Amino acid sequence: MQFLQNFSPQLLVDSPGRINIIGEHTDYNLGYVLPTAIDKKIQFKFQKNGSAGICNIYSQSYDRGFTADLQLLNPSTIEWENYILGVLDQIVQRTDKLKGFDCVIESKLPMGSGVSSSAALECGLAMGLNALFELGLSKETIVTLSRDAEHNFVGTKCGIMDQYASVMSKKGHVILLDCKTLIPNYIPITIAPYKLLMLNSNVSHNLASSAYNTRREECEKGVQILKQMYPQINSLRDVSLEMIDQSKNSLGDIIYRRCSYVVKENARVLAAAAALAHNDLNRLGILLYESHQGIQYDYEVSCPETDFLVHFSKTYDSILGSRQMGGGFGGCAITLIHEEAIPDYVNDVAKAYQKKFNITLSPFEALPDEGTKVTVIK
């Protein structure tokens, strides 16, 4: 793109991916989650270009760019562009201070691995433009507008967790986030000599996006059915297992299992937060395995590759727990493993995975880190 020849950035933004220790598909049901930002990031460089509304965006990762006009923002046929366009659309709905800019993006996040590169992209862009043009948007507003951008331009009806973790995280902590009140509880994460090993399956099945929205619809249908017997409830956050069991016939098998999973997963999140607070890593590991069982059999968003990775880990004493992380049908298995065992285990599991699926496994360690950081270039 032509602007690259004279690009002199005024602002630098580091926007992190996130991991979620436990609490999958609970955020859009107004439940609990336990995420944190990680040390893998997307970096943005910004400069004002003096135009009224011409925005030039170039991705070094894709080696391609595009130009958007703030007066003519419409969804693109290219998925990654919609994360950008959606954020711009949300900002111009809130302020008239946004003007033309140039932006170069470089991602150090493994795409499609369940560490929420999409939220990092949305939040990093919004935080950078907020600082560059002094828009006066709060961090809370940036979180919600980034989520809304994904709803409206990408079409994924995600919850609030990914964006919240990307912006609000504190180094060395996980966030016990109440997705109903958006009240966070920061819990120090001190798990040495254990570490969080991410095993990227390098698969992303086509079901992921459509099935994500379907699961949300199934949960909403469950609430509608339960509400007929329990008028006081407004989401699965308000529901107990007893309520679900008493309504099993009305719910039907699939909706029953979806709702049961969410209620049980909420309880697991709270138990995991308590286990971390008391450094009970054995308990945490058990909860991770229980979570994956629910993901696989009740919510049905796992896949053969991630199931294999989780089940393979169960034969190693050095591993306390593992589960699929992310929206589903691929991505990473997050594994709680003793640091001394990592090299040998990575070698073993990579060989077995290659033999089983003819796919190369991509392992990496995830270190809890701070949220999105903005640096002014002087």
Coordinates of N, CA, C and O in Angstrom, one line a residue, residues 17-22 24 34-40 109-110 112-116 189 191 194-202 288 306 309-310 313 319 321-327 330-337 342 345-347 349-350 353 360-368:
G17 N -3.6 -11.9 23.2 CA -4.6 -13.0 23.2 C -4.9 -13.4 24.6 O -4.4 -12.8 25.6
R18 N -5.8 -14.3 24.7 CA -6.1 -14.8 26.1 C -6.3 -16.3 26.2 O -6.5 -17.0 25.2
I19 N -6.1 -16.8 27.4 CA -6.5 -18.1 27.6 C -7.6 -18.1 28.6 O -7.9 -17.1 29.3
N20 N -8.4 -19.2 28.7 CA -9.4 -19.3 29.6 C -9.2 -20.6 30.4 O -9.2 -21.7 29.8
I21 N -8.9 -20.5 31.7 CA -8.5 -21.7 32.5 C -9.7 -22.6 32.4 O -9.6 -23.8 32.2
I22 N -10.9 -22.1 32.6 CA -12.1 -22.9 32.7 C -13.3 -21.9 32.5 O -13.2 -20.8 32.9
E24 N -16.2 -22.4 29.6 CA -16.4 -22.3 28.2 C -17.9 -22.2 27.9 O -18.7 -23.0 28.4
L34 N -13.0 -17.7 33.8 CA -11.7 -17.6 34.5 C -10.5 -17.4 33.5 O -9.6 -18.2 33.4
P35 N -10.5 -16.3 32.8 CA -9.5 -16.0 31.8 C -8.4 -15.1 32.2 O -8.4 -14.6 33.3
T36 N -7.4 -15.0 31.4 CA -6.4 -14.0 31.5 C -5.7 -13.7 30.2 O -5.7 -14.6 29.3
A37 N -5.2 -12.5 30.0 CA -4.4 -12.2 28.8 C -3.1 -13.0 28.9 O -2.6 -13.4 30.0
I38 N -2.4 -13.2 27.8 CA -1.2 -13.9 27.7 C -0.1 -13.1 27.0 O -0.4 -12.0 26.5
D39 N 1.1 -13.7 27.1 CA 2.3 -12.9 26.5 C 2.4 -13.0 25.0 O 3.4 -12.5 24.5
K40 N 1.4 -13.6 24.3 CA 1.4 -13.6 22.9 C 0.5 -12.5 22.4 O -0.7 -12.4 22.9
L109 N 0.2 -14.0 17.4 CA -0.7 -14.9 18.0 C -0.9 -16.1 17.0 O -1.1 -15.8 15.8
P110 N -1.0 -17.3 17.5 CA -1.3 -18.4 16.6 C -2.8 -18.4 16.2 O -3.7 -18.5 17.1
G112 N -6.5 -19.1 15.0 CA -7.4 -20.3 15.0 C -7.1 -21.3 16.1 O -7.5 -22.4 16.1
S113 N -6.3 -20.8 17.1 CA -5.9 -21.7 18.2 C -6.7 -21.6 19.5 O -6.5 -22.3 20.4
G114 N -7.7 -20.8 19.4 CA -8.6 -20.6 20.6 C -8.1 -19.6 21.6 O -8.5 -19.6 22.7
V115 N -7.0 -18.8 21.3 CA -6.5 -17.8 22.2 C -7.1 -16.4 21.8 O -6.6 -15.4 22.3
S116 N -8.1 -16.4 21.0 CA -8.9 -15.2 20.7 C -8.1 -14.1 20.1 O -8.1 -13.0 20.5
I189 N -2.1 -16.0 40.1 CA -1.9 -17.4 39.7 C -0.4 -17.8 39.9 O 0.5 -17.3 39.3
I191 N 1.4 -21.2 40.1 CA 1.2 -22.6 39.9 C 2.6 -23.4 39.8 O 2.6 -24.6 39.5
Y194 N 4.4 -26.1 38.2 CA 3.5 -26.5 37.0 C 3.4 -25.3 36.0 O 3.6 -24.1 36.4
K195 N 3.1 -25.6 34.8 CA 2.9 -24.6 33.8 C 1.7 -24.9 33.0 O 1.2 -26.0 33.0
L196 N 1.2 -23.9 32.2 CA 0.1 -24.1 31.3 C 0.7 -24.3 29.9 O 1.2 -23.3 29.3
L197 N 0.5 -25.5 29.4 CA 1.0 -25.8 28.1 C -0.1 -25.8 27.1 O -1.2 -26.5 27.4
M198 N 0.0 -25.1 26.0 CA -1.0 -25.1 25.0 C -0.6 -26.0 23.9 O 0.5 -25.8 23.3
L199 N -1.5 -26.9 23.5 CA -1.2 -27.8 22.4 C -2.2 -27.4 21.2 O -3.4 -27.7 21.3
N200 N -1.7 -26.7 20.3 CA -2.5 -26.2 19.2 C -2.7 -27.4 18.2 O -1.8 -27.8 17.6
S201 N -4.0 -27.8 18.1 CA -4.3 -28.9 17.2 C -4.1 -28.6 15.7 O -4.0 -29.5 14.9
N202 N -4.1 -27.3 15.4 CA -3.9 -26.9 14.0 C -5.1 -27.4 13.1 O -4.9 -27.6 11.9
L288 N -10.5 -29.5 35.2 CA -10.3 -29.3 33.8 C -10.7 -30.6 33.0 O -11.4 -30.5 32.0
T306 N -8.9 -32.7 19.3 CA -8.7 -32.2 20.7 C -9.1 -33.3 21.7 O -8.5 -33.4 22.8
L309 N -6.0 -35.3 22.2 CA -5.0 -34.6 23.0 C -5.3 -34.7 24.5 O -4.4 -34.9 25.3
V310 N -6.6 -34.5 24.8 CA -7.0 -34.5 26.2 C -6.8 -35.9 26.8 O -6.3 -36.1 27.9
S313 N -3.3 -37.2 27.5 CA -2.6 -36.7 28.7 C -2.9 -37.4 29.9 O -2.1 -37.4 30.9
I319 N 1.0 -34.7 34.5 CA -0.1 -33.9 34.0 C -1.3 -34.0 35.0 O -1.8 -35.1 35.3
G321 N -4.3 -32.0 34.6 CA -5.5 -31.8 33.9 C -5.4 -31.3 32.5 O -4.3 -30.7 32.2
S322 N -6.4 -31.4 31.7 CA -6.4 -30.9 30.3 C -7.8 -30.7 29.8 O -8.7 -31.5 30.2
R323 N -8.0 -29.8 28.9 CA -9.3 -29.7 28.3 C -9.2 -28.9 27.0 O -8.2 -28.2 26.8
Q324 N -10.2 -29.0 26.1 CA -10.2 -28.1 24.9 C -10.6 -26.7 25.4 O -11.4 -26.5 26.2
M325 N -9.9 -25.8 24.8 CA -10.2 -24.4 25.1 C -10.7 -23.6 23.9 O -10.2 -23.9 22.8
G326 N -11.6 -22.7 24.1 CA -12.1 -21.9 22.9 C -13.5 -22.3 22.5 O -14.1 -23.1 23.2
G327 N -14.0 -21.7 21.5 CA -15.3 -21.8 21.0 C -15.7 -23.3 20.6 O -16.8 -23.7 20.8
G330 N -11.9 -27.5 17.4 CA -10.6 -27.3 17.1 C -9.9 -26.4 18.1 O -10.3 -26.4 19.3
G331 N -8.8 -25.8 17.7 CA -8.1 -24.9 18.6 C -7.1 -25.7 19.5 O -6.5 -26.7 19.0
C332 N -7.0 -25.2 20.7 CA -6.0 -25.8 21.6 C -6.5 -26.7 22.7 O -7.7 -26.5 23.1
A333 N -5.7 -27.5 23.2 CA -5.9 -28.2 24.5 C -5.0 -27.5 25.5 O -3.8 -27.4 25.3
I334 N -5.6 -27.0 26.6 CA -4.8 -26.3 27.6 C -4.5 -27.4 28.7 O -5.4 -28.1 29.1
T335 N -3.2 -27.5 29.0 CA -2.8 -28.7 29.8 C -1.9 -28.2 31.0 O -1.0 -27.4 30.8
L336 N -2.3 -28.6 32.2 CA -1.6 -28.3 33.4 C -0.5 -29.4 33.7 O -0.9 -30.5 34.1
I337 N 0.7 -29.0 33.5 CA 1.8 -30.0 33.4 C 3.0 -29.5 34.2 O 3.3 -28.3 34.3
I342 N 7.7 -31.2 30.4 CA 7.3 -30.6 29.1 C 8.0 -31.1 27.9 O 7.4 -31.5 26.9
Y345 N 7.1 -34.8 27.1 CA 5.7 -34.9 26.8 C 5.4 -34.3 25.4 O 4.6 -34.9 24.6
V346 N 5.9 -33.2 25.2 CA 5.7 -32.6 23.8 C 6.2 -33.5 22.7 O 5.5 -33.7 21.7
N347 N 7.3 -34.1 22.9 CA 7.8 -35.1 22.0 C 6.9 -36.3 21.8 O 6.6 -36.7 20.6
V349 N 3.6 -36.6 22.6 CA 2.2 -36.3 22.1 C 2.3 -35.8 20.7 O 1.4 -36.2 19.9
A350 N 3.3 -35.1 20.3 CA 3.5 -34.7 18.9 C 3.6 -35.9 17.9 O 3.0 -35.9 16.9
Y353 N 0.2 -37.7 17.8 CA -0.8 -36.9 17.1 C -0.5 -37.0 15.6 O -1.4 -37.1 14.8
T360 N 0.8 -31.8 12.1 CA 1.8 -31.4 13.0 C 1.3 -30.6 14.1 O 0.5 -29.6 13.9
L361 N 1.6 -31.0 15.3 CA 1.1 -30.3 16.5 C 2.0 -29.0 16.8 O 3.2 -29.1 16.6
S362 N 1.4 -28.0 17.3 CA 2.2 -26.7 17.6 C 2.0 -26.4 19.1 O 1.0 -25.9 19.5
P363 N 3.0 -26.8 19.9 CA 2.9 -26.5 21.3 C 3.5 -25.1 21.7 O 4.4 -24.6 21.0
F364 N 3.0 -24.5 22.7 CA 3.5 -23.2 23.2 C 3.1 -23.0 24.7 O 2.0 -23.5 25.0
E365 N 3.9 -22.4 25.4 CA 3.6 -22.0 26.8 C 2.8 -20.7 26.8 O 3.1 -19.8 26.1
A366 N 1.9 -20.6 27.7 CA 1.1 -19.4 27.9 C 1.4 -18.8 29.3 O 1.1 -19.4 30.3
L367 N 1.9 -17.6 29.3 CA 2.2 -16.9 30.5 C 1.2 -15.8 30.8 O 1.0 -14.9 29.9
P368 N 0.5 -15.7 31.9 CA -0.5 -14.7 32.2 C 0.2 -13.3 32.1 O 1.3 -13.1 32.6

